[in-house]
PDB file of C-alpha atoms in Angstrom:
ATOM      1  CA  VAL A 857     200.523  82.379 156.523  1.00 74.00           C
ATOM      2  CA  VAL A 858     199.263  83.446 159.935  1.00 81.00           C
ATOM      3  CA  PRO A 859     202.230  84.862 161.921  1.00 75.00           C
ATOM      4  CA  THR A 860     201.925  82.720 165.065  1.00 78.00           C
ATOM      5  CA  TRP A 861     203.646  84.039 168.136  1.00 83.00           C
ATOM      6  CA  ILE A 862     204.442  80.828 169.993  1.00 91.00           C
ATOM      7  CA  PRO A 863     204.986  77.213 168.823  1.00 93.00           C
ATOM      8  CA  ASP A 864     201.872  75.129 168.140  1.00 93.00           C
ATOM      9  CA  ASP A 865     202.911  72.490 170.686  1.00 94.00           C
ATOM     10  CA  THR A 866     203.165  74.908 173.646  1.00 94.00           C
ATOM     11  CA  HIS A 867     201.568  73.766 176.933  1.00 95.00           C
ATOM     12  CA  ARG A 868     200.100  76.066 179.576  1.00 95.00           C
ATOM     13  CA  ALA A 869     202.733  75.125 182.172  1.00 94.00           C
ATOM     14  CA  ALA A 870     205.519  76.473 179.930  1.00 94.00           C
ATOM     15  CA  VAL A 871     204.040  79.934 179.343  1.00 94.00           C
ATOM     16  CA  THR A 872     205.369  82.856 181.352  1.00 89.00           C
ATOM     17  CA  GLU A 873     204.495  86.544 181.267  1.00 87.00           C
ATOM     18  CA  ALA A 874     207.818  87.217 179.512  1.00 86.00           C
ATOM     19  CA  TRP A 875     206.580  85.256 176.463  1.00 88.00           C
ATOM     20  CA  MET A 876     203.771  87.761 175.980  1.00 91.00           C
ATOM     21  CA  ARG A 877     206.001  90.811 175.313  1.00 88.00           C
ATOM     22  CA  PRO A 878     203.443  93.461 176.255  1.00 90.00           C
ATOM     23  CA  THR A 879     203.987  97.018 175.064  1.00 89.00           C
ATOM     24  CA  GLU A 880     203.914 100.067 177.339  1.00 92.00           C
ATOM     25  CA  GLY A 881     200.600 100.498 179.160  1.00 94.00           C
ATOM     26  CA  VAL A 882     199.583  96.884 178.497  1.00 96.00           C
ATOM     27  CA  ARG A 883     199.184  94.404 181.344  1.00 96.00           C
ATOM     28  CA  VAL A 884     199.421  90.607 181.222  1.00 96.00           C
ATOM     29  CA  TYR A 885     196.379  88.833 182.688  1.00 95.00           C
ATOM     30  CA  VAL A 886     196.900  85.217 183.811  1.00 94.00           C
ATOM     31  CA  ASP A 887     194.552  82.492 185.002  1.00 92.00           C
ATOM     32  CA  GLU A 888     194.384  78.695 184.950  1.00 92.00           C
ATOM     33  CA  ASP A 889     193.558  78.322 181.264  1.00 94.00           C
ATOM     34  CA  SER A 890     194.487  81.648 179.646  1.00 96.00           C
ATOM     35  CA  VAL A 891     197.218  84.245 179.385  1.00 96.00           C
ATOM     36  CA  GLY A 892     196.493  87.479 177.589  1.00 96.00           C
ATOM     37  CA  CYS A 893     197.558  91.063 177.124  1.00 97.00           C
ATOM     38  CA  ALA A 894     195.139  93.946 177.611  1.00 97.00           C
ATOM     39  CA  VAL A 895     194.957  97.618 178.496  1.00 97.00           C
ATOM     40  CA  PRO A 896     193.432  98.109 181.969  1.00 95.00           C
ATOM     41  CA  THR A 897     190.315 100.303 181.870  1.00 92.00           C
ATOM     42  CA  GLY A 898     189.638 100.812 185.560  1.00 88.00           C
ATOM     43  CA  PRO A 899     187.859  99.045 188.410  1.00 91.00           C
ATOM     44  CA  GLY A 900     184.793  97.080 187.343  1.00 90.00           C
ATOM     45  CA  SER A 901     185.527  97.540 183.627  1.00 92.00           C
ATOM     46  CA  VAL A 902     186.632  94.933 181.105  1.00 91.00           C
ATOM     47  CA  PRO A 903     190.225  95.497 179.905  1.00 95.00           C
ATOM     48  CA  ILE A 904     190.727  96.093 176.165  1.00 96.00           C
ATOM     49  CA  ARG A 905     192.693  93.284 174.508  1.00 96.00           C
ATOM     50  CA  GLU A 906     195.971  94.423 173.004  1.00 96.00           C
ATOM     51  CA  GLY A 907     198.554  92.017 171.639  1.00 95.00           C
ATOM     52  CA  LEU A 908     198.673  88.288 172.178  1.00 95.00           C
ATOM     53  CA  SER A 909     195.937  86.293 173.900  1.00 97.00           C
ATOM     54  CA  LEU A 910     196.341  82.566 174.581  1.00 97.00           C
ATOM     55  CA  THR A 911     193.779  80.027 175.760  1.00 97.00           C
ATOM     56  CA  PHE A 912     194.447  76.418 176.704  1.00 97.00           C
ATOM     57  CA  HIS A 913     192.354  73.256 176.756  1.00 96.00           C
ATOM     58  CA  ARG A 914     191.691  72.619 180.427  1.00 94.00           C
ATOM     59  CA  SER A 915     191.799  68.824 180.011  1.00 92.00           C
ATOM     60  CA  THR A 916     195.198  68.649 178.288  1.00 93.00           C
ATOM     61  CA  GLY A 917     196.946  71.976 178.897  1.00 95.00           C
ATOM     62  CA  ARG A 918     197.533  72.214 175.130  1.00 96.00           C
ATOM     63  CA  LEU A 919     196.875  75.397 173.198  1.00 96.00           C
ATOM     64  CA  GLU A 920     193.229  76.037 172.388  1.00 98.00           C
ATOM     65  CA  SER A 921     193.925  79.298 170.559  1.00 97.00           C
ATOM     66  CA  GLN A 922     196.415  82.065 170.042  1.00 96.00           C
ATOM     67  CA  ARG A 923     194.966  85.357 168.882  1.00 96.00           C
ATOM     68  CA  PHE A 924     196.321  88.814 168.223  1.00 95.00           C
ATOM     69  CA  TYR A 925     194.378  92.012 168.936  1.00 96.00           C
ATOM     70  CA  GLN A 926     194.939  95.683 168.161  1.00 95.00           C
ATOM     71  CA  GLN A 927     192.926  98.082 170.342  1.00 94.00           C
ATOM     72  CA  GLY A 928     190.452  95.293 171.122  1.00 95.00           C
ATOM     73  CA  LEU A 929     190.019  94.279 167.480  1.00 96.00           C
ATOM     74  CA  LEU A 930     190.892  90.717 166.394  1.00 96.00           C
ATOM     75  CA  ARG A 931     193.520  90.614 163.632  1.00 95.00           C
ATOM     76  CA  TRP A 932     194.526  86.934 163.405  1.00 96.00           C
ATOM     77  CA  SER A 933     193.728  83.655 165.116  1.00 96.00           C
ATOM     78  CA  VAL A 934     194.937  80.074 165.203  1.00 96.00           C
ATOM     79  CA  ASP A 935     192.635  77.551 166.922  1.00 97.00           C
ATOM     80  CA  TYR A 936     193.685  74.046 167.947  1.00 97.00           C
ATOM     81  CA  HIS A 937     192.065  70.645 168.418  1.00 96.00           C
ATOM     82  CA  ALA A 938     192.129  69.317 172.008  1.00 93.00           C
ATOM     83  CA  THR A 939     194.304  66.458 170.766  1.00 90.00           C
ATOM     84  CA  GLY A 940     196.853  68.897 169.319  1.00 91.00           C
ATOM     85  CA  GLY A 941     197.247  70.238 165.830  1.00 94.00           C
ATOM     86  CA  ARG A 942     195.602  73.188 164.200  1.00 96.00           C
ATOM     87  CA  ALA A 943     191.854  73.372 163.733  1.00 98.00           C
ATOM     88  CA  LEU A 944     191.631  76.798 162.032  1.00 97.00           C
ATOM     89  CA  SER A 945     193.858  79.681 161.034  1.00 96.00           C
ATOM     90  CA  GLY A 946     192.986  83.009 159.531  1.00 97.00           C
ATOM     91  CA  PHE A 947     192.926  86.778 159.485  1.00 96.00           C
ATOM     92  CA  TYR A 948     190.147  89.131 160.554  1.00 96.00           C
ATOM     93  CA  ALA A 949     189.106  92.675 159.691  1.00 96.00           C
ATOM     94  CA  ALA A 950     187.213  93.738 162.799  1.00 91.00           C
ATOM     95  CA  THR A 951     186.177  97.380 162.992  1.00 92.00           C
ATOM     96  CA  GLU A 952     184.362  97.054 166.329  1.00 90.00           C
ATOM     97  CA  ARG A 953     184.996  94.950 169.410  1.00 85.00           C
ATOM     98  CA  LEU A 954     183.324  91.535 169.625  1.00 84.00           C
ATOM     99  CA  SER A 955     182.915  91.447 165.848  1.00 88.00           C
ATOM    100  CA  TYR A 956     185.011  88.892 163.951  1.00 92.00           C
ATOM    101  CA  PRO A 957     184.652  89.285 160.158  1.00 96.00           C
ATOM    102  CA  GLU A 958     187.027  86.971 158.332  1.00 97.00           C
ATOM    103  CA  HIS A 959     189.366  88.611 155.854  1.00 97.00           C
ATOM    104  CA  GLY A 960     191.629  86.789 153.430  1.00 96.00           C
ATOM    105  CA  LEU A 961     192.236  83.048 153.515  1.00 97.00           C
ATOM    106  CA  ILE A 962     190.640  81.018 156.327  1.00 98.00           C
ATOM    107  CA  THR A 963     191.916  77.434 156.562  1.00 98.00           C
ATOM    108  CA  ARG A 964     190.293  74.616 158.547  1.00 98.00           C
ATOM    109  CA  PHE A 965     192.094  71.405 159.448  1.00 98.00           C
ATOM    110  CA  ALA A 966     190.934  67.900 160.426  1.00 97.00           C
ATOM    111  CA  PRO A 967     192.350  66.432 163.654  1.00 95.00           C
ATOM    112  CA  ASN A 968     194.812  64.426 161.525  1.00 95.00           C
ATOM    113  CA  GLY A 969     196.250  67.696 160.125  1.00 95.00           C
ATOM    114  CA  THR A 970     194.678  67.450 156.671  1.00 96.00           C
ATOM    115  CA  VAL A 971     193.298  70.681 155.232  1.00 98.00           C
ATOM    116  CA  VAL A 972     189.506  70.248 154.928  1.00 98.00           C
ATOM    117  CA  SER A 973     188.547  73.724 153.723  1.00 98.00           C
ATOM    118  CA  GLN A 974     190.031  76.953 152.474  1.00 98.00           C
ATOM    119  CA  GLN A 975     187.791  79.942 151.948  1.00 98.00           C
ATOM    120  CA  HIS A 976     188.580  83.477 150.853  1.00 98.00           C
ATOM    121  CA  TYR A 977     186.747  86.352 152.519  1.00 98.00           C
ATOM    122  CA  ASP A 978     186.545  90.077 152.025  1.00 97.00           C
ATOM    123  CA  ARG A 979     185.554  91.728 155.324  1.00 96.00           C
ATOM    124  CA  GLY A 980     183.337  88.811 156.392  1.00 96.00           C
ATOM    125  CA  VAL A 981     181.846  88.020 152.979  1.00 98.00           C
ATOM    126  CA  LEU A 982     182.877  85.009 150.899  1.00 98.00           C
ATOM    127  CA  HIS A 983     184.727  86.294 147.849  1.00 98.00           C
ATOM    128  CA  GLY A 984     186.883  84.062 145.673  1.00 97.00           C
ATOM    129  CA  TRP A 985     187.245  80.302 145.856  1.00 97.00           C
ATOM    130  CA  ALA A 986     185.951  78.157 148.707  1.00 98.00           C
ATOM    131  CA  LYS A 987     187.461  74.662 148.502  1.00 98.00           C
ATOM    132  CA  HIS A 988     186.470  71.608 150.552  1.00 98.00           C
ATOM    133  CA  TRP A 989     188.092  68.188 151.026  1.00 98.00           C
ATOM    134  CA  GLU A 990     187.339  64.995 152.968  1.00 97.00           C
ATOM    135  CA  GLU A 991     189.623  64.226 155.921  1.00 96.00           C
ATOM    136  CA  ASP A 992     191.557  61.829 153.668  1.00 95.00           C
ATOM    137  CA  GLY A 993     192.276  64.672 151.226  1.00 94.00           C
ATOM    138  CA  TYR A 994     189.681  63.673 148.608  1.00 95.00           C
ATOM    139  CA  PRO A 995     188.137  66.798 147.036  1.00 96.00           C
ATOM    140  CA  VAL A 996     184.465  67.490 147.754  1.00 97.00           C
ATOM    141  CA  CYS A 997     183.919  70.666 145.714  1.00 97.00           C
ATOM    142  CA  ALA A 998     185.169  74.150 144.969  1.00 98.00           C
ATOM    143  CA  THR A 999     182.795  77.078 144.715  1.00 98.00           C
ATOM    144  CA  LEU A1000     183.618  80.493 143.317  1.00 98.00           C
ATOM    145  CA  TYR A1001     181.981  83.404 145.163  1.00 98.00           C
ATOM    146  CA  ASP A1002     181.528  87.004 144.094  1.00 98.00           C
ATOM    147  CA  ALA A1003     180.674  89.263 147.047  1.00 97.00           C
ATOM    148  CA  GLY A1004     178.887  86.420 148.882  1.00 97.00           C
ATOM    149  CA  ARG A1005     177.024  85.060 145.854  1.00 98.00           C
ATOM    150  CA  ALA A1006     177.943  81.589 144.543  1.00 98.00           C
ATOM    151  CA  VAL A1007     178.899  81.921 140.872  1.00 97.00           C
ATOM    152  CA  GLU A1008     180.074  78.420 139.969  1.00 97.00           C
ATOM    153  CA  THR A1009     180.780  75.067 141.635  1.00 97.00           C
ATOM    154  CA  VAL A1010     183.331  72.538 140.416  1.00 97.00           C
ATOM    155  CA  LEU A1011     182.813  68.903 141.483  1.00 96.00           C
ATOM    156  CA  PRO A1012     185.531  66.246 141.947  1.00 95.00           C
ATOM    157  CA  ASP A1013     184.886  64.776 138.495  1.00 94.00           C
ATOM    158  CA  GLY A1014     185.600  68.182 136.924  1.00 94.00           C
ATOM    159  CA  SER A1015     181.986  68.917 136.074  1.00 96.00           C
ATOM    160  CA  ARG A1016     180.773  72.445 136.638  1.00 96.00           C
ATOM    161  CA  ARG A1017     177.430  73.846 137.635  1.00 95.00           C
ATOM    162  CA  PRO A1018     176.270  77.424 137.964  1.00 93.00           C
ATOM    163  CA  GLY A1019     175.912  79.030 141.410  1.00 80.00           C
TER     164      GLY A1019
END
């Protein structure tokens, strides 16, 4: 379970700097459609993200994403549909800034809230089961991966096929 910081139904108008709980040396940056924590790096330089970063859909004011960074490296993210509700949630194992390798379970949701895929990753590489469903919950397939290589696929009727 991704440890979200604020409720999924939060709107931009409700967010204050106090919600962000920055640590010492971290500044809260605010604009029309985002609120985020970062370490200032000096004039003309891009601050390094540290802690919570929120973006909002400009059209609705609803959450677009909430992400957590450590020293500029993405650790977890929850993305939202413009109509509300989660679109994706997962963990990341970044080792350099602006790199977002998935790590662990990544879950994608349809706008109606139904889970449409769950995939396991090991530092950006599919490893373990990747399961897919239609928006109505009907299973599409499940594929077992070993270090990025498809080993076996199971179809809705229970039949199996290699890689």
